[in-house]
């Protein structure tokens, strides 16, 4: 991985399994393009592709050829060839008769694996990133933000005619690249969102055809672990977070009489706070986030076994738990500190103070 980073082999739009990159940086890059388009009143279409069994279908010959082109040659390339090729696998099934209760084992014949990288290995994700690192180079008119096999494409244009023309061009480039690299896209699960400002209800939805199949439009989708709305609001995602938090509140509430506060606090951070914190950098400023804060106060009261209308201010201090608004501020400050070189200041955008 250090060789790929040192020689700039991996494209900067790839945010998966890389130092200093995460789903947060991928989401920020993705949303930044949408917000710019909305501010400039440009039509923007987001296409979210579903790669079928991405790690399992990588062609070994193509991968080794690309590694050679990137400078991974000679003995190292041969070592990787021996690591990938000539692997065999079989399926084993244990079966038990309902009447006799005798257990039997059935085994299939050995089959050679001609594609894919080993699952669960440290090298597997790195090889996958190297395999798709040339993807953005071949898609000239679209913007991408990748996290491993999470693949999306943004196409923008000032008017309908240019947008239709660009979509056809990008679809041809995408189809060609996926075909040449022997990667499989599931068009039935691939979806499109036409992003727009919340005030604009009549957004453009041009026809998009990929591999002779129409791609369906949706109002929302899940990407990078977050739910994106066509109007770039967070109500759907916050609703999903609340559903998960409600279930975990029930677990904590059920255990409060049979375990200690310290144990409940550990369960809180493992099952509740982890969901609350994920992506709060983006949705924490939304007015709907107050619903998450209500649930957090509810679970804190349950841990401390106090009445429903008891103030939570001292309880948060006692448990050493940050309230949602404070978590949002902390995550924002931390992100700016870590990524300040890639962020623009107001003076670089406006001629006046904001």
XYZ file of C-alpha atoms in Angstrom:
354
model
C 0.000 0.000 0.000
C 2.906 2.349 0.760
C 4.266 1.746 -2.785
C 0.877 2.681 -4.307
C 0.617 5.808 -2.137
C 4.217 6.931 -2.749
C 3.839 6.608 -6.532
C 0.309 8.107 -6.668
C -1.148 4.976 -8.243
C -4.451 5.213 -6.389
C -6.751 7.999 -7.497
C -7.589 10.659 -4.910
C -11.330 9.992 -5.315
C -10.872 6.513 -3.792
C -11.582 6.811 -0.048
C -11.618 3.129 0.956
C -8.856 1.422 3.010
C -6.546 4.451 2.813
C -4.785 6.490 5.475
C -6.516 9.824 6.064
C -9.578 8.710 4.102
C -12.915 7.424 5.364
C -16.632 7.344 4.620
C -16.697 10.894 6.030
C -14.241 12.209 3.431
C -16.127 10.316 0.699
C -19.473 11.775 1.848
C -18.001 15.275 2.075
C -16.652 15.068 -1.501
C -19.981 13.682 -2.717
C -22.105 16.352 -1.011
C -19.759 19.188 -1.988
C -20.448 18.539 -5.687
C -24.218 18.456 -5.091
C -24.216 21.688 -3.088
C -22.110 23.465 -5.724
C -24.518 22.387 -8.468
C -27.560 23.530 -6.473
C -25.963 26.921 -5.730
C -25.175 27.424 -9.428
C -28.625 26.094 -10.437
C -27.071 23.295 -12.476
C -28.905 20.002 -13.063
C -27.154 17.119 -11.279
C -27.938 13.412 -11.592
C -26.485 10.852 -9.170
C -26.164 7.218 -10.310
C -25.546 4.578 -7.628
C -24.186 1.346 -9.089
C -24.484 -2.082 -7.523
C -21.352 -4.137 -8.201
C -22.329 -7.804 -8.014
C -19.821 -9.788 -5.910
C -17.087 -7.255 -6.674
C -14.250 -9.040 -4.841
C -15.247 -12.485 -6.128
C -15.217 -11.719 -9.878
C -11.858 -9.940 -10.346
C -10.089 -11.410 -13.357
C -6.566 -12.549 -12.411
C -4.999 -11.886 -15.829
C -6.347 -8.321 -15.988
C -5.289 -7.628 -12.393
C -1.730 -8.930 -12.928
C -1.458 -6.945 -16.172
C -2.486 -3.758 -14.364
C -0.041 -4.440 -11.513
C 2.744 -4.806 -14.076
C 1.722 -1.492 -15.669
C 1.811 0.188 -12.222
C 5.407 -0.983 -11.687
C 4.719 -4.093 -9.620
C 6.790 -6.412 -11.800
C 9.251 -9.270 -11.685
C 9.378 -11.481 -8.607
C 6.670 -9.518 -6.780
C 4.276 -9.951 -9.700
C 5.103 -13.660 -9.868
C 4.548 -13.993 -6.122
C 1.129 -12.347 -6.434
C 0.337 -14.664 -9.353
C 1.079 -17.719 -7.205
C -0.997 -16.162 -4.402
C -4.050 -15.632 -6.645
C -3.934 -18.480 -9.142
C -4.337 -22.261 -8.811
C -6.527 -21.946 -5.714
C -9.194 -24.604 -5.309
C -12.371 -24.729 -3.281
C -15.249 -27.056 -2.437
C -18.586 -26.895 -0.650
C -19.320 -29.019 2.416
C -22.843 -29.525 3.799
C -23.851 -31.269 7.023
C -27.248 -32.981 6.759
C -29.325 -34.632 9.478
C -32.342 -36.895 8.915
C -35.429 -35.891 10.909
C -36.410 -39.487 11.603
C -33.117 -41.247 12.302
C -31.160 -38.194 13.587
C -28.099 -39.505 11.790
C -25.736 -36.775 10.635
C -24.182 -37.065 7.186
C -21.586 -34.925 5.436
C -21.752 -34.160 1.709
C -18.794 -32.660 -0.141
C -18.654 -31.296 -3.684
C -15.787 -31.903 -6.105
C -12.812 -29.528 -6.103
C -13.080 -26.573 -8.483
C -10.301 -24.178 -9.435
C -10.882 -20.488 -8.655
C -10.181 -18.512 -11.806
C -11.421 -15.199 -10.459
C -11.577 -13.163 -7.276
C -9.289 -12.195 -4.428
C -9.195 -14.023 -1.066
C -11.959 -12.790 1.244
C -11.016 -11.594 4.720
C -7.353 -11.060 3.844
C -5.385 -7.822 4.244
C -4.149 -8.027 0.666
C -7.607 -8.553 -0.896
C -8.929 -4.970 -0.502
C -5.581 -3.497 -1.683
C -5.657 -5.599 -4.855
C -9.252 -4.551 -5.490
C -8.352 -0.850 -5.149
C -5.464 -1.311 -7.592
C -7.771 -3.116 -10.016
C -10.277 -0.240 -10.193
C -7.802 2.656 -9.792
C -8.015 3.493 -13.524
C -11.833 3.768 -13.383
C -12.010 7.609 -13.068
C -9.513 8.099 -15.919
C -11.862 6.438 -18.420
C -14.995 8.324 -17.311
C -14.302 11.822 -18.598
C -17.618 13.654 -18.179
C -18.740 12.353 -14.805
C -17.557 12.803 -11.223
C -17.068 9.903 -8.846
C -16.533 9.408 -5.119
C -15.526 5.835 -4.325
C -15.299 3.879 -1.105
C -13.945 0.431 -2.003
C -16.726 -1.134 -4.150
C -19.288 1.588 -3.287
C -19.456 3.169 -6.745
C -21.437 6.257 -7.658
C -21.376 8.717 -10.537
C -22.468 12.353 -10.689
C -23.389 13.922 -14.026
C -24.179 17.627 -14.288
C -25.153 20.050 -17.055
C -26.639 23.519 -17.467
C -29.591 22.434 -19.645
C -31.594 19.351 -20.654
C -29.981 18.797 -24.073
C -26.430 18.882 -22.726
C -27.458 16.648 -19.791
C -28.986 13.995 -22.109
C -25.920 14.043 -24.342
C -23.538 13.762 -21.376
C -25.545 10.907 -19.836
C -25.365 8.856 -23.060
C -21.628 9.498 -23.363
C -20.919 8.545 -19.746
C -23.112 5.420 -19.955
C -21.150 4.245 -23.000
C -17.844 4.845 -21.209
C -19.075 3.034 -18.092
C -20.423 0.069 -20.054
C -17.155 -0.231 -21.971
C -14.973 -0.057 -18.829
C -17.029 -2.603 -16.867
C -17.094 -4.958 -19.889
C -13.327 -4.755 -20.521
C -12.587 -5.297 -16.813
C -15.117 -8.160 -16.567
C -16.963 -6.588 -13.652
C -20.697 -7.172 -13.317
C -23.221 -4.401 -12.652
C -26.733 -5.284 -11.517
C -28.959 -2.789 -13.413
C -32.059 -3.873 -11.457
C -30.558 -2.651 -8.165
C -28.655 0.316 -9.639
C -30.682 3.494 -9.071
C -30.684 7.195 -10.042
C -31.465 10.303 -7.996
C -32.077 13.745 -9.472
C -30.733 16.091 -6.797
C -32.318 19.517 -6.383
C -32.957 22.302 -3.873
C -35.842 21.600 -1.498
C -37.757 24.600 -2.917
C -37.671 23.102 -6.431
C -40.216 20.289 -6.728
C -40.105 19.893 -10.554
C -36.624 18.419 -11.040
C -35.393 16.893 -14.309
C -35.470 13.105 -14.688
C -34.013 12.233 -18.104
C -34.107 8.635 -19.313
C -30.981 6.658 -18.432
C -30.220 3.352 -20.130
C -27.361 1.094 -19.030
C -26.655 -2.172 -20.846
C -30.056 -1.984 -22.591
C -31.949 -1.599 -19.298
C -33.684 1.488 -17.937
C -32.332 2.619 -14.581
C -35.088 3.567 -12.145
C -35.315 6.901 -10.348
C -35.763 6.997 -6.580
C -36.233 9.751 -4.010
C -33.615 8.352 -1.643
C -30.851 5.770 -1.351
C -28.214 4.487 1.053
C -24.577 5.183 0.235
C -21.467 5.280 2.467
C -23.739 4.146 5.317
C -25.972 7.245 5.073
C -29.385 7.827 3.504
C -29.362 10.563 0.851
C -32.539 12.419 -0.172
C -33.106 14.042 -3.548
C -33.666 17.393 -1.778
C -30.402 16.925 0.218
C -32.248 16.827 3.545
C -31.592 14.335 6.339
C -35.101 13.455 7.543
C -34.987 9.895 6.110
C -31.564 9.143 7.572
C -32.489 10.577 10.977
C -35.656 8.467 10.966
C -33.561 5.347 10.293
C -31.148 6.298 13.096
C -34.081 6.777 15.496
C -35.446 3.326 14.603
C -32.096 1.718 15.462
C -31.693 3.768 18.648
C -35.209 2.843 19.820
C -34.351 -0.865 19.560
C -31.125 -0.375 21.494
C -32.912 1.741 24.097
C -35.213 -1.232 24.728
C -32.162 -3.479 25.322
C -30.662 -1.042 27.840
C -34.026 -0.473 29.538
C -34.546 -4.246 29.870
C -31.149 -4.696 31.543
C -31.214 -1.744 33.955
C -32.532 -3.801 36.891
C -30.163 -6.745 36.452
C -26.794 -5.084 35.858
C -24.659 -2.165 37.069
C -24.522 1.390 35.694
C -20.952 0.801 34.467
C -22.093 -2.207 32.431
C -25.050 -0.236 31.033
C -22.655 2.555 30.083
C -20.485 0.076 28.167
C -23.594 -1.252 26.380
C -24.622 2.346 25.623
C -21.335 3.148 23.858
C -21.304 -0.160 21.982
C -24.932 -0.278 20.798
C -26.287 3.268 21.066
C -23.570 5.901 20.856
C -21.828 4.222 17.890
C -24.988 4.612 15.755
C -25.646 8.109 17.088
C -22.127 9.289 16.216
C -21.884 7.839 12.714
C -22.293 10.597 10.109
C -23.396 13.160 12.733
C -20.932 15.532 11.066
C -23.447 15.858 8.207
C -26.886 15.415 9.794
C -26.157 16.838 13.260
C -27.027 20.387 12.187
C -30.450 19.417 10.856
C -33.468 20.488 12.939
C -34.671 16.851 12.928
C -31.602 15.852 14.963
C -33.570 17.028 18.019
C -35.435 13.693 17.799
C -32.144 11.840 18.273
C -31.310 14.078 21.251
C -34.681 13.199 22.844
C -33.900 9.496 22.522
C -30.436 10.015 23.970
C -31.894 11.766 27.035
C -34.434 8.953 27.338
C -31.714 6.294 27.465
C -29.577 8.340 29.889
C -32.534 8.597 32.282
C -33.064 4.841 31.960
C -29.397 4.087 32.771
C -29.574 6.299 35.869
C -33.036 4.926 36.734
C -34.612 8.348 37.294
C -38.041 9.778 36.531
C -39.168 10.799 33.054
C -38.985 14.587 33.537
C -35.688 14.672 35.446
C -33.139 17.104 34.027
C -30.351 15.314 32.156
C -27.618 17.948 32.519
C -26.030 16.421 35.632
C -26.721 12.890 34.402
C -24.614 13.477 31.264
C -21.773 14.729 33.475
C -22.051 11.811 35.882
C -21.958 9.233 33.061
C -19.299 11.206 31.152
C -21.442 11.105 27.995
C -21.537 13.932 25.449
C -25.008 15.141 24.371
C -25.785 14.977 20.626
C -25.184 18.728 19.974
C -21.766 18.461 21.657
C -20.921 15.317 19.665
C -21.791 17.241 16.486
C -19.541 20.176 17.454
C -16.687 17.853 18.455
C -16.879 15.902 15.185
C -16.991 19.141 13.173
C -13.934 20.636 14.935
C -11.995 17.372 14.603
C -12.801 17.016 10.897
C -11.719 20.618 10.180
C -8.483 20.131 12.130
C -7.573 16.897 10.319
C -8.666 18.040 6.832
C -7.956 21.784 7.017
C -5.606 21.684 4.000
C -8.386 20.443 1.735
C -11.006 22.896 2.985
C -11.522 26.380 1.561
C -11.826 29.434 3.787
C -14.623 31.964 3.314
C -12.155 34.496 1.906
C -11.337 32.093 -0.931
C -15.030 31.856 -1.891
C -16.478 35.318 -1.182
C -15.095 38.844 -1.595
C -16.906 39.872 1.554
C -16.912 38.599 5.131
C -19.573 35.980 5.944
